[in-house]
Short mmCIF file of C-alpha atoms and ligand atoms in Angstrom, two decimals:
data_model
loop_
_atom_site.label_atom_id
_atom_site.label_comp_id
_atom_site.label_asym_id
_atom_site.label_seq_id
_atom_site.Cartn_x
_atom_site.Cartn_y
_atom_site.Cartn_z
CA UNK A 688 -60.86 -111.92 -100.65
CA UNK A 689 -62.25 -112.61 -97.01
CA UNK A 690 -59.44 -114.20 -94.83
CA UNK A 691 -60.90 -115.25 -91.33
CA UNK A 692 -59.25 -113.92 -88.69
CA UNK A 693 -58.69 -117.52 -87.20
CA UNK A 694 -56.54 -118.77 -89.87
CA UNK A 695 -53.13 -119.52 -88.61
CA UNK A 696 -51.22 -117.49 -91.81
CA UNK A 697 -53.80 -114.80 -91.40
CA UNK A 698 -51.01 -111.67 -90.65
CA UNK A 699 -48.99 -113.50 -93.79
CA UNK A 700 -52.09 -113.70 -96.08
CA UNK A 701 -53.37 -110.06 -95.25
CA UNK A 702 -50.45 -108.62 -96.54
CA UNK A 703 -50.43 -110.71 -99.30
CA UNK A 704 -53.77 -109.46 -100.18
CA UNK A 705 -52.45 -105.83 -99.27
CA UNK A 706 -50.28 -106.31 -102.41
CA UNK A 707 -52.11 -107.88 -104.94
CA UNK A 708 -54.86 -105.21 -103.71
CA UNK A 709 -51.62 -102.54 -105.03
CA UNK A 710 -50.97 -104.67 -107.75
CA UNK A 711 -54.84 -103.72 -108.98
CA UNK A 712 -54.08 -100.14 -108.63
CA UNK A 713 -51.13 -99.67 -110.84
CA UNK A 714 -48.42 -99.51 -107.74
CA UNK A 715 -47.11 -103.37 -107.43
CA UNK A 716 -45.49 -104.82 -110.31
CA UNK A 717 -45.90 -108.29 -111.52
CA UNK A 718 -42.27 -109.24 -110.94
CA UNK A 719 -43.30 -107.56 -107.19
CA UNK A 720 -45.81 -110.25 -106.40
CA UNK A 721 -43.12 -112.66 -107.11
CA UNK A 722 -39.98 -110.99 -105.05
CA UNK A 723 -42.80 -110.90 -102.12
CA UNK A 724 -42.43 -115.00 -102.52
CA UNK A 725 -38.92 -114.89 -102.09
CA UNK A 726 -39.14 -112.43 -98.88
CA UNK A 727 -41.64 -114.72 -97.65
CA UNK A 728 -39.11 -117.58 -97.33
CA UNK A 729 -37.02 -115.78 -95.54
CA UNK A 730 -39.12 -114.29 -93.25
CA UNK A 731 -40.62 -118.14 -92.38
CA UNK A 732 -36.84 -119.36 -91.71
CA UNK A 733 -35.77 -116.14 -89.43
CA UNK A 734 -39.11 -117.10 -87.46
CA UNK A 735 -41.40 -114.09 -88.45
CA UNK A 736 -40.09 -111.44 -86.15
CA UNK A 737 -37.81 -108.51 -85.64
CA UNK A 738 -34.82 -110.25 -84.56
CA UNK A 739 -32.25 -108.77 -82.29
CA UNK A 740 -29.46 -108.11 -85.27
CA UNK A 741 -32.82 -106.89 -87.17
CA UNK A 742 -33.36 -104.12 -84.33
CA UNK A 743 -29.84 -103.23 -84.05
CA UNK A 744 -29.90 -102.33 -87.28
CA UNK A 745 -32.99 -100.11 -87.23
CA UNK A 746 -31.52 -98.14 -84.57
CA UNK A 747 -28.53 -97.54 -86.33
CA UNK A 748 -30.40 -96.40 -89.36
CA UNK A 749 -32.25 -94.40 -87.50
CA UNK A 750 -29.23 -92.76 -85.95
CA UNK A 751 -27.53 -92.82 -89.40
CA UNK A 752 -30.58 -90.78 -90.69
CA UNK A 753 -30.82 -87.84 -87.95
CA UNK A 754 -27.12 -87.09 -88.64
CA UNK A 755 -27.30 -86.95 -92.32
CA UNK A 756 -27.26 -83.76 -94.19
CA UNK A 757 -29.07 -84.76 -96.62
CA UNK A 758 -31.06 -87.99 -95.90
CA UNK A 759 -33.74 -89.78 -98.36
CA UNK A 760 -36.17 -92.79 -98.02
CA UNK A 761 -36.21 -94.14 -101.93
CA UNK A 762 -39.53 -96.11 -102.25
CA UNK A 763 -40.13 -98.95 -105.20
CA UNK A 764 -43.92 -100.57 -105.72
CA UNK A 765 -43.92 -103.09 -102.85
CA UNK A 766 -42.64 -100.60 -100.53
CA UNK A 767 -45.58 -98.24 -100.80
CA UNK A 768 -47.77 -101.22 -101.42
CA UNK A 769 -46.75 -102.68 -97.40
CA UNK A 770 -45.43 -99.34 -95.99
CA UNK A 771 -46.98 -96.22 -97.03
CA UNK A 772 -48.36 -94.38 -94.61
CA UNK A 773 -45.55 -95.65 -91.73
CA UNK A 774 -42.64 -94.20 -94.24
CA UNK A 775 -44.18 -90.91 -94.47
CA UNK A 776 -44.96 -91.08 -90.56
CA UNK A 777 -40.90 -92.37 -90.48
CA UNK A 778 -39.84 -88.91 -93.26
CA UNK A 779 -42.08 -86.74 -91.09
CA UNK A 780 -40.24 -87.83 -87.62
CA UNK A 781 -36.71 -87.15 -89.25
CA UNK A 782 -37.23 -84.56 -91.44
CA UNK A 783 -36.41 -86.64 -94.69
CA UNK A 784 -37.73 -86.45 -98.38
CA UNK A 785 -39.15 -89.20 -99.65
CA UNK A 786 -38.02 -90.17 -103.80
CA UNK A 787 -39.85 -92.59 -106.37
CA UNK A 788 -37.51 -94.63 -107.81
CA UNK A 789 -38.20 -98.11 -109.00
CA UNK A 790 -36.89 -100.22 -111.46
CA UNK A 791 -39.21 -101.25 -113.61
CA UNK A 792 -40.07 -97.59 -114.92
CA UNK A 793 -42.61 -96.43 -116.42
CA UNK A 794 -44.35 -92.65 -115.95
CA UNK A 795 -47.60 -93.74 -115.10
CA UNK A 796 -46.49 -95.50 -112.33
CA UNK A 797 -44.05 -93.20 -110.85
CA UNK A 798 -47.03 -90.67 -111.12
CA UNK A 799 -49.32 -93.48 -108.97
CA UNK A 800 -46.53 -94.31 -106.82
CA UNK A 801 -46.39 -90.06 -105.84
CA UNK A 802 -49.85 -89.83 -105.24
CA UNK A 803 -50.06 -92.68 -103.01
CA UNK A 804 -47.36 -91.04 -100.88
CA UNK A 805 -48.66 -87.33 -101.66
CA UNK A 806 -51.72 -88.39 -99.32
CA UNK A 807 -49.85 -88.28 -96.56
CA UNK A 808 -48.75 -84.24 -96.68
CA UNK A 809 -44.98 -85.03 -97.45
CA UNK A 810 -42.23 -83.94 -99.94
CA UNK A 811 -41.86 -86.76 -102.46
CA UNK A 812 -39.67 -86.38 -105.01
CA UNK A 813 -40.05 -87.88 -108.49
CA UNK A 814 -39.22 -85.36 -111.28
CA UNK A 815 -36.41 -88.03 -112.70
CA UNK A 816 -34.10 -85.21 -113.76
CA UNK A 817 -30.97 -86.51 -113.19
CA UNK A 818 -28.99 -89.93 -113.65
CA UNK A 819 -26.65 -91.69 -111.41
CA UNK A 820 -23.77 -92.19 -113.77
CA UNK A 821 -22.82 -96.08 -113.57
CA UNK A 822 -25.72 -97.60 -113.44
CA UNK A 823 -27.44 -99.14 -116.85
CA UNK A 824 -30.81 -100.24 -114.79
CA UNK A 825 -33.79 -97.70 -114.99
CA UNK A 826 -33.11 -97.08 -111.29
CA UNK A 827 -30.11 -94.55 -112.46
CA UNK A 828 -33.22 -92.18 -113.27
CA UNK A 829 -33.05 -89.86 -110.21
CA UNK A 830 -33.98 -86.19 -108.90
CA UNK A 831 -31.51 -83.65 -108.30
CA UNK A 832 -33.25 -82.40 -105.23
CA UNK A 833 -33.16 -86.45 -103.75
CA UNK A 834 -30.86 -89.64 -104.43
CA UNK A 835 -28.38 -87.08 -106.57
CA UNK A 836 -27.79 -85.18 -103.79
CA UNK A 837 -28.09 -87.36 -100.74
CA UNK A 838 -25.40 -88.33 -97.92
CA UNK A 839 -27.60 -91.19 -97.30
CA UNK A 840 -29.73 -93.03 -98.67
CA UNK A 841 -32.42 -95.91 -97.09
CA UNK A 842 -33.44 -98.29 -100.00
CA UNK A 843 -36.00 -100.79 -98.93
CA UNK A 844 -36.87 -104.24 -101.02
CA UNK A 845 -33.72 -103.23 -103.56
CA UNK A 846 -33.08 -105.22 -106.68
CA UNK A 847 -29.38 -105.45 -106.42
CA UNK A 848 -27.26 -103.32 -108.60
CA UNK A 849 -27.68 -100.09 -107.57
CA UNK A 850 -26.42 -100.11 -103.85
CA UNK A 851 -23.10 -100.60 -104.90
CA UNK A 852 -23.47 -97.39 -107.46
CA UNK A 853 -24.89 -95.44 -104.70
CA UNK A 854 -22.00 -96.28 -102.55
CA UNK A 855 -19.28 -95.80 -105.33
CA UNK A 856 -21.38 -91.89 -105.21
CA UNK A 857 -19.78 -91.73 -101.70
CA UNK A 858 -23.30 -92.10 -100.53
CA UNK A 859 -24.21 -94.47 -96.85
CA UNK A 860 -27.18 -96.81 -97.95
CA UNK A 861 -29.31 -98.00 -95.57
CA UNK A 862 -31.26 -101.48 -96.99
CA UNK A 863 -34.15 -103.42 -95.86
CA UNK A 864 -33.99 -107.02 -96.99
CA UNK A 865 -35.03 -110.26 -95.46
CA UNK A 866 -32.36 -111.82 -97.33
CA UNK A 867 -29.13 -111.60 -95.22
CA UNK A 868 -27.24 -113.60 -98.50
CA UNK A 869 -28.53 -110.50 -101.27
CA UNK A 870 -26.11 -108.32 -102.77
CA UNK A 871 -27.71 -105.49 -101.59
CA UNK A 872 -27.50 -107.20 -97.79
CA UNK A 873 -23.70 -107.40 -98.20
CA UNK A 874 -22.97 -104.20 -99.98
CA UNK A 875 -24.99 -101.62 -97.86
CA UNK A 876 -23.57 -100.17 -94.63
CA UNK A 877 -26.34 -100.75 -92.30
CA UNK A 878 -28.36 -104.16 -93.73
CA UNK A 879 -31.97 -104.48 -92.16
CA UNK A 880 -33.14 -108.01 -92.43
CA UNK A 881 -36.20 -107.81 -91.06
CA UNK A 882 -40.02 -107.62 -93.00
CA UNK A 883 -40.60 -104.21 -94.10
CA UNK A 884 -44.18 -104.06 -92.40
CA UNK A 885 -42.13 -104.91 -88.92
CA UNK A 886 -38.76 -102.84 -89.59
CA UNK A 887 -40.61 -98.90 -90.33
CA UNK A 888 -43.01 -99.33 -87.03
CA UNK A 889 -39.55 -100.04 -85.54
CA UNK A 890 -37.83 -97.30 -86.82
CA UNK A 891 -40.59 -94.98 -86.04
CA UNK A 892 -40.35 -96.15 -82.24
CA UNK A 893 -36.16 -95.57 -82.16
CA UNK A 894 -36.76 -92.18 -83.95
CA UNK A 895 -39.35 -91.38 -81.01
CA UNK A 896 -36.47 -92.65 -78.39
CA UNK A 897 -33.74 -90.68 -79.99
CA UNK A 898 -35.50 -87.37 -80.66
CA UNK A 899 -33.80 -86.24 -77.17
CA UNK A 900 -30.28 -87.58 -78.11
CA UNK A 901 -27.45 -85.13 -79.05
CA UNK A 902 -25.33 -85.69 -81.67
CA UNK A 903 -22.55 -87.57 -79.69
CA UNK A 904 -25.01 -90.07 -78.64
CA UNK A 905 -26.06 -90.75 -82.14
CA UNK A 906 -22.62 -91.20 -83.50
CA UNK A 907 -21.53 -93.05 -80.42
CA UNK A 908 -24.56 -95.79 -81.94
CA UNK A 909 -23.55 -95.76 -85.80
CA UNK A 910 -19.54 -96.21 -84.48
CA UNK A 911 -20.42 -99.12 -82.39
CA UNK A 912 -22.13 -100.59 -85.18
CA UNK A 913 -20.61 -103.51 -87.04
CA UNK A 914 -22.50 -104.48 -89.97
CA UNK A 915 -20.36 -108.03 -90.61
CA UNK A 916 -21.30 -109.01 -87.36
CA UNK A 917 -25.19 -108.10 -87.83
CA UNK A 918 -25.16 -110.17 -91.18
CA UNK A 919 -23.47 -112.88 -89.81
CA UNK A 920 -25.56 -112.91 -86.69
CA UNK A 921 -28.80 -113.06 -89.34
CA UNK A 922 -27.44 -116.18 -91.06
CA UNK A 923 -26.48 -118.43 -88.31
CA UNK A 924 -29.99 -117.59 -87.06
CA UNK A 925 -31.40 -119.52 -90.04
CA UNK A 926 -28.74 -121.60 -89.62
CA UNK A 927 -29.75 -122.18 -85.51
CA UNK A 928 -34.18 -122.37 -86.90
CA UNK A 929 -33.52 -125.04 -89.45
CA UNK A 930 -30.92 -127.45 -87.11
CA UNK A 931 -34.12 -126.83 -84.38
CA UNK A 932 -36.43 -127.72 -86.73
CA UNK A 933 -34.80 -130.65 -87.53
CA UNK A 934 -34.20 -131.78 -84.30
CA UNK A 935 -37.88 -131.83 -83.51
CA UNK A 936 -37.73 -135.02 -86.23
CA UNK A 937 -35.71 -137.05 -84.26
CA UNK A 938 -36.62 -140.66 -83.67
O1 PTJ B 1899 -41.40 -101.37 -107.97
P1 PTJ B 1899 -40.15 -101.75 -108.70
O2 PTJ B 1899 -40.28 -101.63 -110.19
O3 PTJ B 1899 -38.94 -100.98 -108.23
O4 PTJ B 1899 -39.85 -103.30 -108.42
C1 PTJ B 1899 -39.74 -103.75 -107.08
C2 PTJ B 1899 -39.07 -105.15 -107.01
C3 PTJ B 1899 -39.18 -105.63 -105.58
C4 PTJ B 1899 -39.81 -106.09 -107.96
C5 PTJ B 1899 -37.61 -105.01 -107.46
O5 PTJ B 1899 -36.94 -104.10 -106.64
C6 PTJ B 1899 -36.89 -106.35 -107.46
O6 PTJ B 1899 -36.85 -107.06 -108.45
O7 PTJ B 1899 -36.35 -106.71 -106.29
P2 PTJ B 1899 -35.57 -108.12 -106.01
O8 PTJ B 1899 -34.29 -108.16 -106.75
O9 PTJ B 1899 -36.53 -109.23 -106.16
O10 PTJ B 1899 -35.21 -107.93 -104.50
C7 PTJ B 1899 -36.16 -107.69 -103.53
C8 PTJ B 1899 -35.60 -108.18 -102.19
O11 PTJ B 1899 -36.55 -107.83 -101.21
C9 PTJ B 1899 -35.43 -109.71 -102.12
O12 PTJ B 1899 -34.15 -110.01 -101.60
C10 PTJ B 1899 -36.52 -110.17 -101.14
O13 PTJ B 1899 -36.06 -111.22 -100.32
C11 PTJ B 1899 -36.76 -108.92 -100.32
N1 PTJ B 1899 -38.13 -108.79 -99.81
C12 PTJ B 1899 -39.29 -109.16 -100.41
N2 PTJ B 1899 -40.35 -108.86 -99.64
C13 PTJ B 1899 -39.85 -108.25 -98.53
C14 PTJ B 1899 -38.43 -108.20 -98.64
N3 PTJ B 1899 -37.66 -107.65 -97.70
C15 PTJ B 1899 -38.28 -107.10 -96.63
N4 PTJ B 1899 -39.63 -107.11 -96.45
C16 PTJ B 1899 -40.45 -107.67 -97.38
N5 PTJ B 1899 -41.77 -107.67 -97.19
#
């Protein structure tokens, strides 16, 4: 569909049409068109931008991810669908696989989901040859040389369960979710609530910053980090856009 540039939800519409566009080729599941809905609404109430809690975050992650031994970014549908080619830029930059794993399995789709990523000249892993014990959802499908093995772990656009398995692996998890109030939100150690399409450019831009920084500096930024403070900080930011909002109705 043609979306001129002039509309005032054109940024929001493109990448609407970006997934539905994925959801044609076999990446973007149906149930994906409608969690997009429910990141949309938060995205709206937060104001549509990387917020300052959102960035702290990212740079933490970032951090988090240059010291790990063995770091992977797990991709889903609507990750590759809004992300692609800025998470491989993102695995290439830290020197991190990147693993298929999404929920509502099914072969064909893993094999899309590769390819898609494949493009961009990086490891992804997908070979589904071991499980994370715990875990009942097809996301416990992993590979040995990814999620099994990883010290952390970034899982964007999550569906819930399986942070808390990763984390009872002994594994840091790293999630991007507009929804500060998600399970995943409050059960992962660093919580991005920002838009995916906003928090990777981010990243990329921190991992650019801290390619100089030694190792002290970069655990000097995950030990300052508090991530009760960044989630609270997220929700009294809705909290501070809706009492604005509705004191632009006064009499
Ligand atoms: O590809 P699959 O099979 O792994 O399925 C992917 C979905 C997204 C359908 C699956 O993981 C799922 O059901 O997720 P949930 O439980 O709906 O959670 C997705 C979370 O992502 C929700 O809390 C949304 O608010 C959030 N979200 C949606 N769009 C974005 C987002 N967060 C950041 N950026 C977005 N663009």
């Amino acid at each position: 569909m043609q979306i001129p540039k002039s509309h005032p939800r054109y940024h929001s519409l493109m990448i609407r049409e970006k997934l539905v566009s994925a959801f044609r080729k076999g990446i973007v599941v149906p149930e994906g068109l409608i969690a997009h809905g429910r990141g949309e609404c938060f995205d709206y109430i937060l104001g549509e931008s990387s917020r300052d809690f959102a960035l702290e975050a990212e740079k933490t992650a970032v951090a988090m991810l240059m010291l790990a031994k063995n770091p992977v970014i797990s991709v889903n549908g609507n990750a590759v669908a809004l992300a692609s080619e800025e998470i491989a830029r993102l695995a290439k930059a830290i020197g991190t696989p990147v693993e298929v794993n999404i929920f509502h399995r099914d072969e064909r789709r893993v094999e899309i989901i590769s390819k898609e990523m494949e493009r961009f000249g990086i490891p992804v892993y997908s070979r589904g040859d071991a499980e994370l014990e715990g875990l009942e959802s097809a996301r416990r499908i992993v590979d040995r040389r990814g999620i099994l093995k990883a010290d952390v772990v970034l899982v964007p656009l999550e569906d819930g369960d399986r942070c808390e398995i990763l984390k009872r692996h002994g594994k840091k998890v790293i999630s991007i979710d507009l929804n500060p109030l998600s399970r995943t939100s409050r059960m992962a150690d660093v919580s991005i609530i920002d838009n995916i399409t906003r928090a990777i450019p981010n990243m990329l831009k921190f991992a650019e910053d801290l390619k100089k920084a030694n190792k002290d500096e970069l655990k000097e930024i995950v030990e300052m980090y508090d991530n009760r403070r960044i989630l609270r900080n997220a929700i009294l930011a809705i909290k501070e856009y809706l009492e604005k909002r509705a004191g632009e109705l006064h009499d």
